[in-house]
Amino acid sequence: MVAFNVRPDIDAAAEKLSSSFGAKREIQKLPEVLWEGETVEMLATGLYGKGNGLLAMTNQRLVFYFNGRLSQQVEDFPYSKISSVQWSGGVLMGTLTVFTSGNKAEIKQVPKVQGKALADLLRQRISQGSAPAAAPAAPAASAPAPAQDVATRLATLDQLRAAGAITDAEYQDRRTKILDSL
């Protein structure tokens, strides 16, 4: 894998890509489209709109970035606006569909390993975004939910490790934090 030397968070996410084909320019220029204080958690490549570009999952939003020679496209999906995520995988590639406010964006030709891991992480992120608002409404009824939530989080964590989206050290660290929250 090519070393990019852009920023530590971007470099760490780029190292986990199975291929950076069609997204090298976007990885180099990604800091130009990120907001101040925004960090990259995961990257994947895909085809959307005008061409083959880069999907960047950050601590604040999902961004699709295409930087061609003659055109540029940036589309972002704030987590608060994402209603659901769908992953449809084939043998090597798949399609990530992001549903937002009655619209949908289909990002095609996403490598299977990164696409599945990204979809799982996105589902976890959007479910956490709605959890704080729902929890105070019915504290007695939500008693079984934390155990189920922990099981779901652990299952997602296992999937991320199996997909190679996180290292064994990251897996152990996150697993410890989840279990400590009990």
mmCIF file with all atom_site columns, C-alpha atoms in Angstrom:
data_model
loop_
_atom_site.group_PDB
_atom_site.id
_atom_site.type_symbol
_atom_site.label_atom_id
_atom_site.label_alt_id
_atom_site.label_comp_id
_atom_site.label_asym_id
_atom_site.label_entity_id
_atom_site.label_seq_id
_atom_site.pdbx_PDB_ins_code
_atom_site.Cartn_x
_atom_site.Cartn_y
_atom_site.Cartn_z
_atom_site.occupancy
_atom_site.B_iso_or_equiv
_atom_site.pdbx_formal_charge
_atom_site.auth_seq_id
_atom_site.auth_comp_id
_atom_site.auth_asym_id
_atom_site.auth_atom_id
_atom_site.pdbx_PDB_model_num
ATOM 1   C CA . MET A 1 1   ? 0.000   0.000   0.000   1.00 0.00 ? 1   MET A CA 1
ATOM 2   C CA . VAL A 1 2   ? 1.181   3.496   -0.823  1.00 0.00 ? 2   VAL A CA 1
ATOM 3   C CA . ALA A 1 3   ? 2.040   5.836   2.045   1.00 0.00 ? 3   ALA A CA 1
ATOM 4   C CA . PHE A 1 4   ? 0.234   9.146   1.619   1.00 0.00 ? 4   PHE A CA 1
ATOM 5   C CA . ASN A 1 5   ? 1.649   11.264  4.481   1.00 0.00 ? 5   ASN A CA 1
ATOM 6   C CA . VAL A 1 6   ? -1.391  13.551  4.478   1.00 0.00 ? 6   VAL A CA 1
ATOM 7   C CA . ARG A 1 7   ? -2.534  13.531  8.105   1.00 0.00 ? 7   ARG A CA 1
ATOM 8   C CA . PRO A 1 8   ? -2.325  10.794  10.754  1.00 0.00 ? 8   PRO A CA 1
ATOM 9   C CA . ASP A 1 9   ? -6.067  10.016  10.737  1.00 0.00 ? 9   ASP A CA 1
ATOM 10  C CA . ILE A 1 10  ? -6.280  9.962   6.931   1.00 0.00 ? 10  ILE A CA 1
ATOM 11  C CA . ASP A 1 11  ? -3.086  7.907   6.622   1.00 0.00 ? 11  ASP A CA 1
ATOM 12  C CA . ALA A 1 12  ? -4.363  5.333   9.139   1.00 0.00 ? 12  ALA A CA 1
ATOM 13  C CA . ALA A 1 13  ? -7.679  4.987   7.282   1.00 0.00 ? 13  ALA A CA 1
ATOM 14  C CA . ALA A 1 14  ? -5.926  4.840   3.868   1.00 0.00 ? 14  ALA A CA 1
ATOM 15  C CA . GLU A 1 15  ? -3.666  2.008   5.065   1.00 0.00 ? 15  GLU A CA 1
ATOM 16  C CA . LYS A 1 16  ? -6.757  -0.169  5.562   1.00 0.00 ? 16  LYS A CA 1
ATOM 17  C CA . LEU A 1 17  ? -7.985  0.270   1.976   1.00 0.00 ? 17  LEU A CA 1
ATOM 18  C CA . SER A 1 18  ? -7.692  -2.876  -0.124  1.00 0.00 ? 18  SER A CA 1
ATOM 19  C CA . SER A 1 19  ? -6.934  -0.601  -3.083  1.00 0.00 ? 19  SER A CA 1
ATOM 20  C CA . SER A 1 20  ? -6.643  3.145   -3.496  1.00 0.00 ? 20  SER A CA 1
ATOM 21  C CA . PHE A 1 21  ? -7.122  2.837   -7.270  1.00 0.00 ? 21  PHE A CA 1
ATOM 22  C CA . GLY A 1 22  ? -9.115  5.800   -8.542  1.00 0.00 ? 22  GLY A CA 1
ATOM 23  C CA . ALA A 1 23  ? -8.887  7.708   -5.260  1.00 0.00 ? 23  ALA A CA 1
ATOM 24  C CA . LYS A 1 24  ? -5.246  8.731   -4.792  1.00 0.00 ? 24  LYS A CA 1
ATOM 25  C CA . ARG A 1 25  ? -5.906  12.349  -5.747  1.00 0.00 ? 25  ARG A CA 1
ATOM 26  C CA . GLU A 1 26  ? -8.927  12.463  -3.444  1.00 0.00 ? 26  GLU A CA 1
ATOM 27  C CA . ILE A 1 27  ? -6.933  11.083  -0.498  1.00 0.00 ? 27  ILE A CA 1
ATOM 28  C CA . GLN A 1 28  ? -4.235  13.729  -1.023  1.00 0.00 ? 28  GLN A CA 1
ATOM 29  C CA . LYS A 1 29  ? -6.796  16.562  -1.256  1.00 0.00 ? 29  LYS A CA 1
ATOM 30  C CA . LEU A 1 30  ? -9.234  15.302  1.393   1.00 0.00 ? 30  LEU A CA 1
ATOM 31  C CA . PRO A 1 31  ? -8.142  17.875  4.032   1.00 0.00 ? 31  PRO A CA 1
ATOM 32  C CA . GLU A 1 32  ? -9.463  20.596  1.700   1.00 0.00 ? 32  GLU A CA 1
ATOM 33  C CA . VAL A 1 33  ? -13.056 19.342  2.058   1.00 0.00 ? 33  VAL A CA 1
ATOM 34  C CA . LEU A 1 34  ? -12.986 18.453  5.749   1.00 0.00 ? 34  LEU A CA 1
ATOM 35  C CA . TRP A 1 35  ? -14.280 20.831  8.388   1.00 0.00 ? 35  TRP A CA 1
ATOM 36  C CA . GLU A 1 36  ? -12.083 22.165  11.169  1.00 0.00 ? 36  GLU A CA 1
ATOM 37  C CA . GLY A 1 37  ? -11.726 19.533  13.884  1.00 0.00 ? 37  GLY A CA 1
ATOM 38  C CA . GLU A 1 38  ? -13.162 16.784  11.668  1.00 0.00 ? 38  GLU A CA 1
ATOM 39  C CA . THR A 1 39  ? -11.276 13.484  11.748  1.00 0.00 ? 39  THR A CA 1
ATOM 40  C CA . VAL A 1 40  ? -11.452 10.552  9.356   1.00 0.00 ? 40  VAL A CA 1
ATOM 41  C CA . GLU A 1 41  ? -12.441 7.201   10.842  1.00 0.00 ? 41  GLU A CA 1
ATOM 42  C CA . MET A 1 42  ? -12.753 5.059   7.713   1.00 0.00 ? 42  MET A CA 1
ATOM 43  C CA . LEU A 1 43  ? -12.278 5.283   3.948   1.00 0.00 ? 43  LEU A CA 1
ATOM 44  C CA . ALA A 1 44  ? -13.627 3.344   0.973   1.00 0.00 ? 44  ALA A CA 1
ATOM 45  C CA . THR A 1 45  ? -13.653 3.850   -2.771  1.00 0.00 ? 45  THR A CA 1
ATOM 46  C CA . GLY A 1 46  ? -16.769 3.884   -4.921  1.00 0.00 ? 46  GLY A CA 1
ATOM 47  C CA . LEU A 1 47  ? -18.584 5.136   -7.985  1.00 0.00 ? 47  LEU A CA 1
ATOM 48  C CA . TYR A 1 48  ? -21.152 7.909   -7.524  1.00 0.00 ? 48  TYR A CA 1
ATOM 49  C CA . GLY A 1 49  ? -22.345 10.760  -9.685  1.00 0.00 ? 49  GLY A CA 1
ATOM 50  C CA . LYS A 1 50  ? -19.520 11.991  -11.919 1.00 0.00 ? 50  LYS A CA 1
ATOM 51  C CA . GLY A 1 51  ? -16.985 9.292   -11.269 1.00 0.00 ? 51  GLY A CA 1
ATOM 52  C CA . ASN A 1 52  ? -14.928 7.014   -9.122  1.00 0.00 ? 52  ASN A CA 1
ATOM 53  C CA . GLY A 1 53  ? -14.130 8.732   -5.848  1.00 0.00 ? 53  GLY A CA 1
ATOM 54  C CA . LEU A 1 54  ? -13.591 8.417   -2.133  1.00 0.00 ? 54  LEU A CA 1
ATOM 55  C CA . LEU A 1 55  ? -16.053 7.766   0.679   1.00 0.00 ? 55  LEU A CA 1
ATOM 56  C CA . ALA A 1 56  ? -14.823 9.208   3.958   1.00 0.00 ? 56  ALA A CA 1
ATOM 57  C CA . MET A 1 57  ? -16.576 8.399   7.206   1.00 0.00 ? 57  MET A CA 1
ATOM 58  C CA . THR A 1 58  ? -15.618 11.086  9.696   1.00 0.00 ? 58  THR A CA 1
ATOM 59  C CA . ASN A 1 59  ? -16.534 11.859  13.272  1.00 0.00 ? 59  ASN A CA 1
ATOM 60  C CA . GLN A 1 60  ? -19.243 14.241  11.938  1.00 0.00 ? 60  GLN A CA 1
ATOM 61  C CA . ARG A 1 61  ? -20.538 12.990  8.580   1.00 0.00 ? 61  ARG A CA 1
ATOM 62  C CA . LEU A 1 62  ? -20.161 10.718  5.586   1.00 0.00 ? 62  LEU A CA 1
ATOM 63  C CA . VAL A 1 63  ? -18.513 12.462  2.619   1.00 0.00 ? 63  VAL A CA 1
ATOM 64  C CA . PHE A 1 64  ? -18.259 11.379  -1.013  1.00 0.00 ? 64  PHE A CA 1
ATOM 65  C CA . TYR A 1 65  ? -15.433 13.215  -2.755  1.00 0.00 ? 65  TYR A CA 1
ATOM 66  C CA . PHE A 1 66  ? -14.531 13.079  -6.430  1.00 0.00 ? 66  PHE A CA 1
ATOM 67  C CA . ASN A 1 67  ? -11.740 15.280  -7.764  1.00 0.00 ? 67  ASN A CA 1
ATOM 68  C CA . GLY A 1 68  ? -11.407 14.835  -11.514 1.00 0.00 ? 68  GLY A CA 1
ATOM 69  C CA . ARG A 1 69  ? -9.258  16.789  -13.910 1.00 0.00 ? 69  ARG A CA 1
ATOM 70  C CA . LEU A 1 70  ? -12.213 18.793  -15.220 1.00 0.00 ? 70  LEU A CA 1
ATOM 71  C CA . SER A 1 71  ? -14.749 18.555  -12.424 1.00 0.00 ? 71  SER A CA 1
ATOM 72  C CA . GLN A 1 72  ? -15.090 18.074  -8.702  1.00 0.00 ? 72  GLN A CA 1
ATOM 73  C CA . GLN A 1 73  ? -17.929 16.702  -6.608  1.00 0.00 ? 73  GLN A CA 1
ATOM 74  C CA . VAL A 1 74  ? -18.399 16.804  -2.850  1.00 0.00 ? 74  VAL A CA 1
ATOM 75  C CA . GLU A 1 75  ? -21.549 15.451  -1.299  1.00 0.00 ? 75  GLU A CA 1
ATOM 76  C CA . ASP A 1 76  ? -21.912 15.075  2.412   1.00 0.00 ? 76  ASP A CA 1
ATOM 77  C CA . PHE A 1 77  ? -24.395 13.183  4.522   1.00 0.00 ? 77  PHE A CA 1
ATOM 78  C CA . PRO A 1 78  ? -24.563 14.455  8.130   1.00 0.00 ? 78  PRO A CA 1
ATOM 79  C CA . TYR A 1 79  ? -25.370 11.574  10.467  1.00 0.00 ? 79  TYR A CA 1
ATOM 80  C CA . SER A 1 80  ? -28.426 13.389  11.825  1.00 0.00 ? 80  SER A CA 1
ATOM 81  C CA . LYS A 1 81  ? -29.935 13.380  8.310   1.00 0.00 ? 81  LYS A CA 1
ATOM 82  C CA . ILE A 1 82  ? -29.290 9.694   7.510   1.00 0.00 ? 82  ILE A CA 1
ATOM 83  C CA . SER A 1 83  ? -32.398 7.611   8.139   1.00 0.00 ? 83  SER A CA 1
ATOM 84  C CA . SER A 1 84  ? -30.997 4.226   7.097   1.00 0.00 ? 84  SER A CA 1
ATOM 85  C CA . VAL A 1 85  ? -28.185 2.467   5.279   1.00 0.00 ? 85  VAL A CA 1
ATOM 86  C CA . GLN A 1 86  ? -28.380 -0.528  2.952   1.00 0.00 ? 86  GLN A CA 1
ATOM 87  C CA . TRP A 1 87  ? -25.516 -2.738  1.827   1.00 0.00 ? 87  TRP A CA 1
ATOM 88  C CA . SER A 1 88  ? -25.821 -5.067  -1.142  1.00 0.00 ? 88  SER A CA 1
ATOM 89  C CA . GLY A 1 89  ? -22.664 -7.058  -1.826  1.00 0.00 ? 89  GLY A CA 1
ATOM 90  C CA . GLY A 1 90  ? -21.537 -9.217  -4.681  1.00 0.00 ? 90  GLY A CA 1
ATOM 91  C CA . VAL A 1 91  ? -18.470 -11.401 -4.972  1.00 0.00 ? 91  VAL A CA 1
ATOM 92  C CA . LEU A 1 92  ? -15.925 -8.555  -4.936  1.00 0.00 ? 92  LEU A CA 1
ATOM 93  C CA . MET A 1 93  ? -17.907 -5.307  -5.009  1.00 0.00 ? 93  MET A CA 1
ATOM 94  C CA . GLY A 1 94  ? -21.198 -3.985  -3.746  1.00 0.00 ? 94  GLY A CA 1
ATOM 95  C CA . THR A 1 95  ? -23.494 -1.003  -3.466  1.00 0.00 ? 95  THR A CA 1
ATOM 96  C CA . LEU A 1 96  ? -23.891 1.205   -0.415  1.00 0.00 ? 96  LEU A CA 1
ATOM 97  C CA . THR A 1 97  ? -27.248 2.978   -0.381  1.00 0.00 ? 97  THR A CA 1
ATOM 98  C CA . VAL A 1 98  ? -27.669 5.904   2.005   1.00 0.00 ? 98  VAL A CA 1
ATOM 99  C CA . PHE A 1 99  ? -31.224 7.108   2.683   1.00 0.00 ? 99  PHE A CA 1
ATOM 100 C CA . THR A 1 100 ? -31.624 10.723  3.777   1.00 0.00 ? 100 THR A CA 1
ATOM 101 C CA . SER A 1 101 ? -34.780 12.821  4.115   1.00 0.00 ? 101 SER A CA 1
ATOM 102 C CA . GLY A 1 102 ? -36.716 10.997  1.406   1.00 0.00 ? 102 GLY A CA 1
ATOM 103 C CA . ASN A 1 103 ? -33.709 10.811  -0.941  1.00 0.00 ? 103 ASN A CA 1
ATOM 104 C CA . LYS A 1 104 ? -31.250 8.040   -1.589  1.00 0.00 ? 104 LYS A CA 1
ATOM 105 C CA . ALA A 1 105 ? -27.685 7.945   -2.805  1.00 0.00 ? 105 ALA A CA 1
ATOM 106 C CA . GLU A 1 106 ? -26.317 4.760   -4.354  1.00 0.00 ? 106 GLU A CA 1
ATOM 107 C CA . ILE A 1 107 ? -22.557 4.469   -4.233  1.00 0.00 ? 107 ILE A CA 1
ATOM 108 C CA . LYS A 1 108 ? -21.591 1.556   -6.477  1.00 0.00 ? 108 LYS A CA 1
ATOM 109 C CA . GLN A 1 109 ? -18.444 -0.488  -6.989  1.00 0.00 ? 109 GLN A CA 1
ATOM 110 C CA . VAL A 1 110 ? -17.473 -0.288  -3.312  1.00 0.00 ? 110 VAL A CA 1
ATOM 111 C CA . PRO A 1 111 ? -15.025 -3.080  -2.400  1.00 0.00 ? 111 PRO A CA 1
ATOM 112 C CA . LYS A 1 112 ? -16.940 -5.706  -0.436  1.00 0.00 ? 112 LYS A CA 1
ATOM 113 C CA . VAL A 1 113 ? -14.781 -5.695  2.708   1.00 0.00 ? 113 VAL A CA 1
ATOM 114 C CA . GLN A 1 114 ? -14.751 -1.914  3.147   1.00 0.00 ? 114 GLN A CA 1
ATOM 115 C CA . GLY A 1 115 ? -18.387 -1.515  2.086   1.00 0.00 ? 115 GLY A CA 1
ATOM 116 C CA . LYS A 1 116 ? -19.756 -4.003  4.597   1.00 0.00 ? 116 LYS A CA 1
ATOM 117 C CA . ALA A 1 117 ? -17.615 -2.583  7.415   1.00 0.00 ? 117 ALA A CA 1
ATOM 118 C CA . LEU A 1 118 ? -18.593 0.979   6.472   1.00 0.00 ? 118 LEU A CA 1
ATOM 119 C CA . ALA A 1 119 ? -22.305 0.086   6.385   1.00 0.00 ? 119 ALA A CA 1
ATOM 120 C CA . ASP A 1 120 ? -22.064 -1.587  9.801   1.00 0.00 ? 120 ASP A CA 1
ATOM 121 C CA . LEU A 1 121 ? -20.222 1.354   11.308  1.00 0.00 ? 121 LEU A CA 1
ATOM 122 C CA . LEU A 1 122 ? -22.709 3.803   9.765   1.00 0.00 ? 122 LEU A CA 1
ATOM 123 C CA . ARG A 1 123 ? -25.651 1.856   11.211  1.00 0.00 ? 123 ARG A CA 1
ATOM 124 C CA . GLN A 1 124 ? -24.011 1.942   14.616  1.00 0.00 ? 124 GLN A CA 1
ATOM 125 C CA . ARG A 1 125 ? -23.335 5.671   14.307  1.00 0.00 ? 125 ARG A CA 1
ATOM 126 C CA . ILE A 1 126 ? -26.888 6.613   13.286  1.00 0.00 ? 126 ILE A CA 1
ATOM 127 C CA . SER A 1 127 ? -28.387 4.392   15.979  1.00 0.00 ? 127 SER A CA 1
ATOM 128 C CA . GLN A 1 128 ? -26.223 6.084   18.616  1.00 0.00 ? 128 GLN A CA 1
ATOM 129 C CA . GLY A 1 129 ? -27.313 9.466   17.299  1.00 0.00 ? 129 GLY A CA 1
ATOM 130 C CA . SER A 1 130 ? -30.975 8.709   18.029  1.00 0.00 ? 130 SER A CA 1
ATOM 131 C CA . ALA A 1 131 ? -30.414 6.798   21.270  1.00 0.00 ? 131 ALA A CA 1
ATOM 132 C CA . PRO A 1 132 ? -29.928 9.764   23.643  1.00 0.00 ? 132 PRO A CA 1
ATOM 133 C CA . ALA A 1 133 ? -33.245 11.337  22.597  1.00 0.00 ? 133 ALA A CA 1
ATOM 134 C CA . ALA A 1 134 ? -35.192 8.083   23.008  1.00 0.00 ? 134 ALA A CA 1
ATOM 135 C CA . ALA A 1 135 ? -33.705 6.939   26.333  1.00 0.00 ? 135 ALA A CA 1
ATOM 136 C CA . PRO A 1 136 ? -35.151 9.614   28.677  1.00 0.00 ? 136 PRO A CA 1
ATOM 137 C CA . ALA A 1 137 ? -38.695 9.119   27.344  1.00 0.00 ? 137 ALA A CA 1
ATOM 138 C CA . ALA A 1 138 ? -39.221 5.685   28.918  1.00 0.00 ? 138 ALA A CA 1
ATOM 139 C CA . PRO A 1 139 ? -36.577 4.721   31.460  1.00 0.00 ? 139 PRO A CA 1
ATOM 140 C CA . ALA A 1 140 ? -38.500 1.717   32.842  1.00 0.00 ? 140 ALA A CA 1
ATOM 141 C CA . ALA A 1 141 ? -39.197 0.253   29.411  1.00 0.00 ? 141 ALA A CA 1
ATOM 142 C CA . SER A 1 142 ? -35.605 0.654   28.283  1.00 0.00 ? 142 SER A CA 1
ATOM 143 C CA . ALA A 1 143 ? -34.116 -1.629  30.969  1.00 0.00 ? 143 ALA A CA 1
ATOM 144 C CA . PRO A 1 144 ? -33.576 -4.605  28.591  1.00 0.00 ? 144 PRO A CA 1
ATOM 145 C CA . ALA A 1 145 ? -32.200 -2.373  25.835  1.00 0.00 ? 145 ALA A CA 1
ATOM 146 C CA . PRO A 1 146 ? -28.671 -1.820  27.243  1.00 0.00 ? 146 PRO A CA 1
ATOM 147 C CA . ALA A 1 147 ? -27.922 -5.561  27.221  1.00 0.00 ? 147 ALA A CA 1
ATOM 148 C CA . GLN A 1 148 ? -29.236 -5.812  23.678  1.00 0.00 ? 148 GLN A CA 1
ATOM 149 C CA . ASP A 1 149 ? -27.308 -2.671  22.711  1.00 0.00 ? 149 ASP A CA 1
ATOM 150 C CA . VAL A 1 150 ? -24.089 -4.128  24.144  1.00 0.00 ? 150 VAL A CA 1
ATOM 151 C CA . ALA A 1 151 ? -24.659 -7.379  22.251  1.00 0.00 ? 151 ALA A CA 1
ATOM 152 C CA . THR A 1 152 ? -25.263 -5.431  19.039  1.00 0.00 ? 152 THR A CA 1
ATOM 153 C CA . ARG A 1 153 ? -22.193 -3.291  19.578  1.00 0.00 ? 153 ARG A CA 1
ATOM 154 C CA . LEU A 1 154 ? -20.033 -6.366  20.267  1.00 0.00 ? 154 LEU A CA 1
ATOM 155 C CA . ALA A 1 155 ? -21.390 -8.112  17.166  1.00 0.00 ? 155 ALA A CA 1
ATOM 156 C CA . THR A 1 156 ? -20.641 -5.032  15.047  1.00 0.00 ? 156 THR A CA 1
ATOM 157 C CA . LEU A 1 157 ? -17.162 -4.865  16.545  1.00 0.00 ? 157 LEU A CA 1
ATOM 158 C CA . ASP A 1 158 ? -16.578 -8.537  15.650  1.00 0.00 ? 158 ASP A CA 1
ATOM 159 C CA . GLN A 1 159 ? -17.690 -7.840  12.072  1.00 0.00 ? 159 GLN A CA 1
ATOM 160 C CA . LEU A 1 160 ? -15.350 -4.857  11.787  1.00 0.00 ? 160 LEU A CA 1
ATOM 161 C CA . ARG A 1 161 ? -12.388 -6.935  12.963  1.00 0.00 ? 161 ARG A CA 1
ATOM 162 C CA . ALA A 1 162 ? -13.302 -9.823  10.642  1.00 0.00 ? 162 ALA A CA 1
ATOM 163 C CA . ALA A 1 163 ? -13.545 -7.376  7.725   1.00 0.00 ? 163 ALA A CA 1
ATOM 164 C CA . GLY A 1 164 ? -10.132 -5.923  8.563   1.00 0.00 ? 164 GLY A CA 1
ATOM 165 C CA . ALA A 1 165 ? -11.592 -2.469  9.192   1.00 0.00 ? 165 ALA A CA 1
ATOM 166 C CA . ILE A 1 166 ? -9.970  -2.292  12.646  1.00 0.00 ? 166 ILE A CA 1
ATOM 167 C CA . THR A 1 167 ? -6.789  -3.779  14.063  1.00 0.00 ? 167 THR A CA 1
ATOM 168 C CA . ASP A 1 168 ? -6.696  -6.367  16.848  1.00 0.00 ? 168 ASP A CA 1
ATOM 169 C CA . ALA A 1 169 ? -5.466  -3.671  19.235  1.00 0.00 ? 169 ALA A CA 1
ATOM 170 C CA . GLU A 1 170 ? -8.382  -1.375  18.295  1.00 0.00 ? 170 GLU A CA 1
ATOM 171 C CA . TYR A 1 171 ? -10.744 -4.316  18.682  1.00 0.00 ? 171 TYR A CA 1
ATOM 172 C CA . GLN A 1 172 ? -9.491  -5.109  22.197  1.00 0.00 ? 172 GLN A CA 1
ATOM 173 C CA . ASP A 1 173 ? -9.601  -1.434  23.227  1.00 0.00 ? 173 ASP A CA 1
ATOM 174 C CA . ARG A 1 174 ? -13.163 -0.901  21.962  1.00 0.00 ? 174 ARG A CA 1
ATOM 175 C CA . ARG A 1 175 ? -14.355 -4.241  23.372  1.00 0.00 ? 175 ARG A CA 1
ATOM 176 C CA . THR A 1 176 ? -12.986 -3.313  26.798  1.00 0.00 ? 176 THR A CA 1
ATOM 177 C CA . LYS A 1 177 ? -14.757 0.059   26.660  1.00 0.00 ? 177 LYS A CA 1
ATOM 178 C CA . ILE A 1 178 ? -18.059 -1.590  25.703  1.00 0.00 ? 178 ILE A CA 1
ATOM 179 C CA . LEU A 1 179 ? -17.816 -4.140  28.507  1.00 0.00 ? 179 LEU A CA 1
ATOM 180 C CA . ASP A 1 180 ? -16.763 -1.476  31.010  1.00 0.00 ? 180 ASP A CA 1
ATOM 181 C CA . SER A 1 181 ? -19.957 0.443   30.180  1.00 0.00 ? 181 SER A CA 1
ATOM 182 C CA . LEU A 1 182 ? -22.063 -2.339  31.736  1.00 0.00 ? 182 LEU A CA 1
#
